[in-house]
Amino acid sequence: MELLDALIAGGWLMIPLLGCSLVAMVIIIERLWTLRAGRIAPLGLGQEVCTLIDQGQVNLYWLEGHSPLGGILAAGLRNARLGHEQVRARLQEAATAVIHDMERFLSPLGTIAAITPLIGLLGTVVGMIEVFSVIVTADGVERTADLAGGISRALVTTAAGLTVAIPALMFHRYFQRRVEDITVRMEEQAGLLVEYLAHHQGEVRLDDRRGGAAEARA
């Protein structure tokens, strides 16, 4: 009940603050689930792919569906016959798409972290304007409630804005760091494949069909 009273005391500016808090919460939960390193870039996948190539058992369709990192490696392998530089280029293109997907919704989360304190500050200004208006036109004790209402709005909106902004900013920085860490892991795994292909200029057997095997020159 006290929370509801505080929200009401904050006035109409509490509506955008509540909206921002809900959006931030949804983004945080979704990114916590999506940005799992084990799902995007499983450890050891690059070495496993090199081993499977040696055995002639790597299936590109399986690799693409394995994980985002698998899709990156598969993009490089599909162009193995085009040469070392083409493999690097395709790996980079596929990695850029995966990184873009990992950064999805981070910009709105950062925006929420930036604007909610400003909305709270706006509430403070509006509340103080009401306070000074009451002071100027004060009719004695009869206007005490209006004076208290203006002060309450000034305090509540500021507190609400900071309450939303602080965790939003913390998670925004955390997700940025996680994206960087996962990107480094993907680069390391892709580097293993590039090095392997550079040292195996002979025939590399790849299963490039759903039901059969195909051969490509690396």
Tab-separated table of C-alpha atoms in Angstrom:
chain	number	residue	atom	x	y	z
A	1	MET	CA	0.000	0.000	0.000
A	2	GLU	CA	2.852	2.369	0.841
A	3	LEU	CA	4.420	1.624	-2.553
A	4	LEU	CA	1.145	2.425	-4.315
A	5	ASP	CA	0.841	5.668	-2.377
A	6	ALA	CA	4.401	6.587	-3.374
A	7	LEU	CA	3.639	5.885	-7.031
A	8	ILE	CA	0.530	8.027	-6.890
A	9	ALA	CA	2.459	10.792	-5.149
A	10	GLY	CA	4.966	10.795	-7.994
A	11	GLY	CA	2.313	11.969	-10.431
A	12	TRP	CA	2.032	11.315	-14.153
A	13	LEU	CA	5.802	11.120	-14.657
A	14	MET	CA	5.754	7.774	-12.869
A	15	ILE	CA	4.024	6.279	-15.932
A	16	PRO	CA	7.052	6.561	-18.286
A	17	LEU	CA	9.334	5.501	-15.429
A	18	LEU	CA	7.258	2.364	-14.854
A	19	GLY	CA	7.255	1.693	-18.601
A	20	CYS	CA	11.041	2.029	-18.745
A	21	SER	CA	11.445	-0.301	-15.768
A	22	LEU	CA	9.307	-2.994	-17.401
A	23	VAL	CA	11.158	-2.743	-20.719
A	24	ALA	CA	14.525	-2.858	-18.936
A	25	MET	CA	13.464	-5.925	-16.958
A	26	VAL	CA	12.372	-7.779	-20.100
A	27	ILE	CA	15.621	-6.921	-21.903
A	28	ILE	CA	17.759	-7.997	-18.945
A	29	ILE	CA	16.011	-11.357	-18.600
A	30	GLU	CA	16.143	-12.003	-22.361
A	31	ARG	CA	19.843	-11.096	-22.636
A	32	LEU	CA	20.768	-13.173	-19.572
A	33	TRP	CA	19.198	-16.174	-21.298
A	34	THR	CA	20.575	-15.419	-24.770
A	35	LEU	CA	24.142	-14.330	-23.979
A	36	ARG	CA	25.301	-17.653	-22.597
A	37	ALA	CA	28.854	-18.367	-23.671
A	38	GLY	CA	28.248	-22.115	-23.782
A	39	ARG	CA	25.332	-21.661	-26.171
A	40	ILE	CA	27.024	-19.189	-28.515
A	41	ALA	CA	30.641	-20.344	-28.507
A	42	PRO	CA	31.092	-23.798	-26.930
A	43	LEU	CA	34.610	-24.463	-25.730
A	44	GLY	CA	36.584	-26.919	-27.845
A	45	LEU	CA	34.338	-26.721	-30.908
A	46	GLY	CA	37.152	-25.465	-33.149
A	47	GLN	CA	39.425	-28.344	-32.202
A	48	GLU	CA	36.561	-30.813	-32.542
A	49	VAL	CA	35.840	-29.577	-36.065
A	50	CYS	CA	39.504	-29.954	-37.039
A	51	THR	CA	39.471	-33.528	-35.705
A	52	LEU	CA	36.290	-34.337	-37.636
A	53	ILE	CA	37.815	-32.915	-40.818
A	54	ASP	CA	40.798	-35.216	-40.353
A	55	GLN	CA	38.380	-38.125	-40.085
A	56	GLY	CA	36.272	-36.907	-43.021
A	57	GLN	CA	33.199	-36.848	-40.788
A	58	VAL	CA	32.337	-33.159	-40.432
A	59	ASN	CA	28.811	-32.377	-41.591
A	60	LEU	CA	28.302	-28.704	-42.416
A	61	TYR	CA	24.556	-28.820	-41.810
A	62	TRP	CA	25.142	-30.262	-38.351
A	63	LEU	CA	27.809	-27.621	-37.715
A	64	GLU	CA	25.538	-24.750	-38.753
A	65	GLY	CA	22.810	-25.919	-36.386
A	66	HIS	CA	25.190	-26.638	-33.526
A	67	SER	CA	25.682	-23.044	-32.357
A	68	PRO	CA	26.354	-19.531	-33.673
A	69	LEU	CA	30.065	-20.335	-33.571
A	70	GLY	CA	29.358	-23.485	-35.574
A	71	GLY	CA	27.630	-21.336	-38.185
A	72	ILE	CA	30.727	-19.135	-38.387
A	73	LEU	CA	33.044	-22.113	-38.850
A	74	ALA	CA	30.720	-23.654	-41.426
A	75	ALA	CA	30.734	-20.396	-43.415
A	76	GLY	CA	34.526	-20.546	-43.569
A	77	LEU	CA	34.621	-24.230	-44.520
A	78	ARG	CA	32.086	-23.753	-47.317
A	79	ASN	CA	34.592	-21.425	-48.980
A	80	ALA	CA	37.695	-23.507	-48.247
A	81	ARG	CA	38.294	-24.145	-51.944
A	82	LEU	CA	38.491	-20.405	-52.638
A	83	GLY	CA	41.686	-19.922	-50.675
A	84	HIS	CA	42.968	-18.769	-47.326
A	85	GLU	CA	41.935	-15.115	-47.659
A	86	GLN	CA	38.403	-16.007	-48.712
A	87	VAL	CA	38.039	-18.266	-45.686
A	88	ARG	CA	39.088	-15.402	-43.415
A	89	ALA	CA	36.684	-13.018	-45.148
A	90	ARG	CA	33.720	-15.393	-44.795
A	91	LEU	CA	34.562	-16.064	-41.156
A	92	GLN	CA	34.664	-12.314	-40.508
A	93	GLU	CA	31.332	-11.728	-42.247
A	94	ALA	CA	29.620	-14.510	-40.308
A	95	ALA	CA	31.168	-13.339	-37.025
A	96	THR	CA	29.957	-9.775	-37.630
A	97	ALA	CA	26.381	-11.040	-37.986
A	98	VAL	CA	26.647	-13.039	-34.755
A	99	ILE	CA	28.119	-10.071	-32.854
A	100	HIS	CA	25.332	-7.851	-34.154
A	101	ASP	CA	22.808	-10.350	-32.835
A	102	MET	CA	24.545	-10.466	-29.444
A	103	GLU	CA	24.350	-6.665	-29.173
A	104	ARG	CA	20.616	-6.654	-29.872
A	105	PHE	CA	18.609	-4.615	-27.332
A	106	LEU	CA	21.743	-3.289	-25.620
A	107	SER	CA	21.230	0.147	-27.153
A	108	PRO	CA	17.654	0.487	-25.772
A	109	LEU	CA	18.895	-0.682	-22.370
A	110	GLY	CA	21.616	1.974	-22.421
A	111	THR	CA	19.052	4.568	-23.473
A	112	ILE	CA	16.840	3.651	-20.522
A	113	ALA	CA	19.810	3.959	-18.183
A	114	ALA	CA	20.462	7.446	-19.578
A	115	ILE	CA	16.944	8.914	-19.735
A	116	THR	CA	15.336	7.662	-16.519
A	117	PRO	CA	17.425	9.949	-14.267
A	118	LEU	CA	16.428	12.824	-16.558
A	119	ILE	CA	12.753	11.908	-16.215
A	120	GLY	CA	13.242	11.798	-12.458
A	121	LEU	CA	14.936	15.195	-12.608
A	122	LEU	CA	12.014	16.545	-14.609
A	123	GLY	CA	9.714	15.313	-11.864
A	124	THR	CA	11.877	17.119	-9.329
A	125	VAL	CA	11.642	20.361	-11.306
A	126	VAL	CA	7.862	20.030	-11.697
A	127	GLY	CA	7.486	19.287	-8.001
A	128	MET	CA	9.614	22.236	-6.952
A	129	ILE	CA	7.661	24.515	-9.287
A	130	GLU	CA	4.520	23.436	-7.466
A	131	VAL	CA	6.209	24.054	-4.113
A	132	PHE	CA	7.247	27.579	-5.031
A	133	SER	CA	3.829	28.234	-6.499
A	134	VAL	CA	2.250	27.254	-3.185
A	135	ILE	CA	4.725	29.386	-1.240
A	136	VAL	CA	4.008	32.440	-3.372
A	137	THR	CA	0.223	32.055	-3.116
A	138	ALA	CA	0.181	30.518	0.370
A	139	ASP	CA	-2.998	31.032	2.327
A	140	GLY	CA	-1.617	29.712	5.577
A	141	VAL	CA	-2.125	26.212	6.885
A	142	GLU	CA	-4.796	25.464	4.285
A	143	ARG	CA	-2.107	25.067	1.606
A	144	THR	CA	0.162	22.795	3.639
A	145	ALA	CA	-1.127	19.686	1.818
A	146	ASP	CA	-0.330	21.213	-1.581
A	147	LEU	CA	3.150	22.160	-0.373
A	148	ALA	CA	3.790	18.631	0.896
A	149	GLY	CA	2.469	17.158	-2.359
A	150	GLY	CA	4.937	19.144	-4.447
A	151	ILE	CA	7.871	18.122	-2.265
A	152	SER	CA	6.738	14.485	-2.355
A	153	ARG	CA	6.587	14.469	-6.144
A	154	ALA	CA	10.058	15.988	-6.343
A	155	LEU	CA	11.526	13.287	-4.098
A	156	VAL	CA	9.601	10.268	-5.397
A	157	THR	CA	10.301	10.800	-9.109
A	158	THR	CA	14.007	11.371	-8.479
A	159	ALA	CA	14.262	8.201	-6.407
A	160	ALA	CA	12.267	6.215	-8.988
A	161	GLY	CA	14.434	7.434	-11.865
A	162	LEU	CA	17.627	6.427	-10.089
A	163	THR	CA	16.137	3.090	-9.029
A	164	VAL	CA	15.530	2.212	-12.682
A	165	ALA	CA	18.726	3.744	-14.065
A	166	ILE	CA	21.275	2.170	-11.723
A	167	PRO	CA	20.522	-1.535	-12.445
A	168	ALA	CA	19.939	-0.753	-16.138
A	169	LEU	CA	23.386	0.836	-16.367
A	170	MET	CA	25.014	-2.012	-14.431
A	171	PHE	CA	23.510	-4.691	-16.677
A	172	HIS	CA	24.282	-2.671	-19.818
A	173	ARG	CA	27.972	-2.598	-18.900
A	174	TYR	CA	27.856	-6.268	-17.887
A	175	PHE	CA	26.322	-7.350	-21.194
A	176	GLN	CA	28.837	-5.291	-23.149
A	177	ARG	CA	31.650	-7.062	-21.336
A	178	ARG	CA	30.052	-10.451	-21.930
A	179	VAL	CA	29.753	-9.740	-25.656
A	180	GLU	CA	33.444	-8.826	-25.733
A	181	ASP	CA	34.425	-12.026	-23.892
A	182	ILE	CA	32.343	-14.224	-26.195
A	183	THR	CA	33.767	-12.430	-29.240
A	184	VAL	CA	37.315	-13.189	-28.070
A	185	ARG	CA	36.374	-16.837	-27.574
A	186	MET	CA	34.914	-17.028	-31.089
A	187	GLU	CA	38.051	-15.455	-32.550
A	188	GLU	CA	40.219	-18.027	-30.791
A	189	GLN	CA	38.110	-20.935	-32.056
A	190	ALA	CA	37.974	-19.557	-35.603
A	191	GLY	CA	41.736	-19.002	-35.467
A	192	LEU	CA	42.245	-22.709	-34.833
A	193	LEU	CA	40.325	-23.533	-38.004
A	194	VAL	CA	42.205	-20.968	-40.074
A	195	GLU	CA	45.535	-22.327	-38.851
A	196	TYR	CA	44.443	-25.880	-39.559
A	197	LEU	CA	43.404	-25.045	-43.131
A	198	ALA	CA	46.644	-23.116	-43.672
A	199	HIS	CA	48.677	-26.223	-42.805
A	200	HIS	CA	46.493	-28.658	-44.757
A	201	GLN	CA	46.635	-27.514	-48.334
A	202	GLY	CA	45.724	-30.984	-49.570
A	203	GLU	CA	42.309	-32.486	-49.861
A	204	VAL	CA	39.812	-31.743	-47.111
A	205	ARG	CA	36.724	-33.926	-47.082
A	206	LEU	CA	33.516	-32.129	-46.159
A	207	ASP	CA	29.984	-33.435	-45.931
A	208	ASP	CA	28.165	-30.575	-47.647
A	209	ARG	CA	24.904	-32.410	-48.318
A	210	ARG	CA	22.190	-33.756	-46.091
A	211	GLY	CA	22.667	-37.269	-47.335
A	212	GLY	CA	26.112	-37.510	-48.806
A	213	ALA	CA	29.719	-36.349	-48.800
A	214	ALA	CA	31.412	-33.732	-50.892
A	215	GLU	CA	35.048	-32.902	-51.288
A	216	ALA	CA	36.612	-29.446	-51.330
A	217	ARG	CA	40.120	-28.300	-51.988
A	218	ALA	CA	41.513	-26.173	-49.140
